[in-house]
Coordinates of C-alpha atoms in Angstrom, one line a residue:
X1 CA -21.0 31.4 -11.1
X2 CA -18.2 30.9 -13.4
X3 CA -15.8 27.7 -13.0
X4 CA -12.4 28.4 -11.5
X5 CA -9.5 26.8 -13.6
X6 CA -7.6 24.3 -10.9
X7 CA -4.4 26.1 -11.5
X8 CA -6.2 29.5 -9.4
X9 CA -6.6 27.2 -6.5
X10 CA -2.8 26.9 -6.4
X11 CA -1.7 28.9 -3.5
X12 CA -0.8 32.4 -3.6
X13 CA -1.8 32.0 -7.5
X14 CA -3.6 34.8 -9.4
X15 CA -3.2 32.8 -12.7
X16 CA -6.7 31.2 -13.9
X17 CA -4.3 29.2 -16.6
X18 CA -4.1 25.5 -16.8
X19 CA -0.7 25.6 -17.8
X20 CA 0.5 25.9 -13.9
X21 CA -0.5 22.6 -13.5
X22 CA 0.6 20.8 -16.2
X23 CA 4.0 22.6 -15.6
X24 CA 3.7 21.8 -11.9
X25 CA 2.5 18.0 -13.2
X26 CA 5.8 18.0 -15.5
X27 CA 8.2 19.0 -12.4
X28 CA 7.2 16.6 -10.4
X29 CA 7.5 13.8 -12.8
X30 CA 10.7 14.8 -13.9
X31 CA 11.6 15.0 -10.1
X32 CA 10.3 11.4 -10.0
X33 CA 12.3 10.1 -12.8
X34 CA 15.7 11.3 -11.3
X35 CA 14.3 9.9 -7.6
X36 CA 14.2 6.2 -9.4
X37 CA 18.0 7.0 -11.8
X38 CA 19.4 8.0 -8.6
X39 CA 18.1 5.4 -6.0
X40 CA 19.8 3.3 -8.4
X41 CA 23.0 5.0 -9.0
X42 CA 23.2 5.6 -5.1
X43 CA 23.3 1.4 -4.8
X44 CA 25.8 1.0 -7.4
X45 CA 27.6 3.8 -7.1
X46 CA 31.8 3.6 -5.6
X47 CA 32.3 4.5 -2.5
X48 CA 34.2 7.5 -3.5
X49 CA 31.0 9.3 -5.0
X50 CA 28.2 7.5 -3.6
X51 CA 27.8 11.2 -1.1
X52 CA 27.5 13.2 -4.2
X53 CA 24.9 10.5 -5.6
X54 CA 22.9 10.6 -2.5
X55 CA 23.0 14.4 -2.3
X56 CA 21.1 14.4 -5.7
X57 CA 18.8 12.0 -4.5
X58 CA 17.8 13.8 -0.8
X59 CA 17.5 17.0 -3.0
X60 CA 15.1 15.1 -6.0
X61 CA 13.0 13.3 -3.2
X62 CA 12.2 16.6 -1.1
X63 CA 11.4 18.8 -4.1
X64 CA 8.8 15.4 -5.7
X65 CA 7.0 15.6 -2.0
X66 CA 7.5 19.5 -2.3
X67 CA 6.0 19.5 -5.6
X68 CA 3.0 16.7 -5.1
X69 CA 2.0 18.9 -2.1
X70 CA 1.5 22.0 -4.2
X71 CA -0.4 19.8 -6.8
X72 CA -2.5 18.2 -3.8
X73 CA -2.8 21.9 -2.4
X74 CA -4.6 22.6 -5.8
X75 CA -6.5 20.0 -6.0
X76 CA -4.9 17.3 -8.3
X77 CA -3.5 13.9 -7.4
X78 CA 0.0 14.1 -8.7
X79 CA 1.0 10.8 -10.2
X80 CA 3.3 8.7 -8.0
X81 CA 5.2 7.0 -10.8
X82 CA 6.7 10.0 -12.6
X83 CA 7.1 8.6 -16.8
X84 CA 8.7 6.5 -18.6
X85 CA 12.0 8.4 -18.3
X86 CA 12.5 6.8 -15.1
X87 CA 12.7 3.7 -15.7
X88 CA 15.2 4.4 -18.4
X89 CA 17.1 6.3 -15.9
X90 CA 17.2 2.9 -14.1
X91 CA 18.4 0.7 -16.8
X92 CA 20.8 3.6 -18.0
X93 CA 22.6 3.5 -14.7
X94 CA 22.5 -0.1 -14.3
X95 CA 23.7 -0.9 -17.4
X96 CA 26.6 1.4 -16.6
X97 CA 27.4 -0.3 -13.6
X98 CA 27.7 -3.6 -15.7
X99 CA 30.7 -2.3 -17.6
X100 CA 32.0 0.8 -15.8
X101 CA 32.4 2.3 -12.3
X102 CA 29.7 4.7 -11.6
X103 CA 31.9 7.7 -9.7
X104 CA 32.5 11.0 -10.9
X105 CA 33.3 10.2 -14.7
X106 CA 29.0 10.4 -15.0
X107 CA 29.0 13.7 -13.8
X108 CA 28.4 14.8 -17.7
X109 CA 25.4 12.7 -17.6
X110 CA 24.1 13.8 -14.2
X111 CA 24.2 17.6 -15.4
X112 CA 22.6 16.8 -19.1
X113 CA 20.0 15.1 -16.8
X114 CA 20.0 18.2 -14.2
X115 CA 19.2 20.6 -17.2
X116 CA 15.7 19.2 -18.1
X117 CA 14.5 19.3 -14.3
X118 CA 16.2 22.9 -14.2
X119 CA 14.0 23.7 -17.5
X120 CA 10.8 22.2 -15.9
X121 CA 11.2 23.7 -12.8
X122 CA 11.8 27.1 -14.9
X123 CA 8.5 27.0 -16.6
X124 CA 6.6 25.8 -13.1
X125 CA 7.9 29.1 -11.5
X126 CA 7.1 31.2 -14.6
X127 CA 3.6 29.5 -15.2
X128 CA 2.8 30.0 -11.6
X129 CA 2.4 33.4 -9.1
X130 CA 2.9 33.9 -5.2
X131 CA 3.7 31.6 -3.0
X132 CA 3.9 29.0 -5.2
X133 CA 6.0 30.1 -8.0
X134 CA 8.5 31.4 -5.1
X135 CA 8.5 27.8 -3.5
X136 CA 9.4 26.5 -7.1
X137 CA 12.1 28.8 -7.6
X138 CA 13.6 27.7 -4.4
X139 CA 13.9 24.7 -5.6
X140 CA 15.1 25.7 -9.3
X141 CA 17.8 27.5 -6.5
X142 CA 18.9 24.7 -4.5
X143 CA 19.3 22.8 -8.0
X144 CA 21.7 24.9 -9.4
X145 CA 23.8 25.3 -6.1
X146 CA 24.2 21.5 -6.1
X147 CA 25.7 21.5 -9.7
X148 CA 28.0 24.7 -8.8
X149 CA 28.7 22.6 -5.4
X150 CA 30.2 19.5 -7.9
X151 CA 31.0 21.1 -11.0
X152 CA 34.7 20.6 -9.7
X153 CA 34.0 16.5 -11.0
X154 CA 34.3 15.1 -13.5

C-alpha cells in the first residue's frame, strides 16, 4: 500500500502535495509572530489605539489556534513559538515605545506586516482543497476586512 503524503490527511484535502503543510506550517508561524508584536504593542500602546491593537491581536490568536488545529487535524505538531520574526516584532515595538507613542501613526507598519500573513495565508488556501482551504480563506477574509475596517488611520 502506497504511503499517503500528510498533507492528504488534511481535511476535505484531495491534494497528496507536501506543500499544504508547509504553507499551512508558514501561516501559522507568521500568525505566531504577529500574536507576540502585538501582545506587545497592545501593553504599550496609548489609550486612544490600544482597541485597534487588540482587535489585531483577538483576530492573530484565533486564526494561530485555527491554523494549529488544521495542522494537528493532519497529523503534524505545529510549532508553538512561530520564528524568529517574532521576537523581532517584539523589540521592534518596544523599541518604538522608547521613543515614540505607539497609536495610529504605526498603522504603515501594521499593514506592511498584514501583507506577509495575507500572502501566507494566500498560498495555504491555494496549496490546500475543501474544507480546509475554505477555512483558510476565511481567515485570509476576516484579515482584509480588519485593514478596510482601519484603513481610515494613519
Amino acid at each position: 500500500m502506497p504511503m499517503q503524503s500528510p498533507a492528504s490527511t488534511l481535511p476535505g484535502a484531495t491534494t497528496s502535495d507536501d506543500n499544504a503543510v508547509e504553507a499551512l506550517s508558514t501561516a501559522h508561524a507568521r500568525s505566531l509572530d504577529a500574536v507576540q508584536g502585538f501582545r506587545t504593542m497592545v501593553e504599550k500602546a496609548e489609550p486612544e489605539f490600544k482597541p485597534v491593537a487588540e482587535r489585531f491581536l483577538s483576530l492573530h490568536e484565533r486564526h494561530a489556534a485555527a491554523l494549529a488545529n488544521l495542522l494537528t487535524s493532519a497529523g503534524h505538531s505545529p510549532d508553538a513559538s512561530g520564528s524568529f520574526m517574532g521576537k523581532v516584532n517584539e523589540l521592534v515595538v518596544s523599541a518604538r515605545a522608547l521613543f515614540d507613542e505607539i497609536d495610529e501613526d504605526v498603522m504603515d507598519q501594521i499593514r506592511g506586516g498584514e501583507e506577509h500573513i495575507l500572502g501566507a495565508l494566500s498560498e495555504a488556501a491555494a496549496a490546500t482543497s475543501g474544507e480546509t482551504s475554505a477555512a483558510i480563506s476565511w481567515m485570509l477574509e476576516e484579515l482584509q476586512t480588519l485593514l478596510a475596517e482601519t484603513s481610515d488611520l494613519d
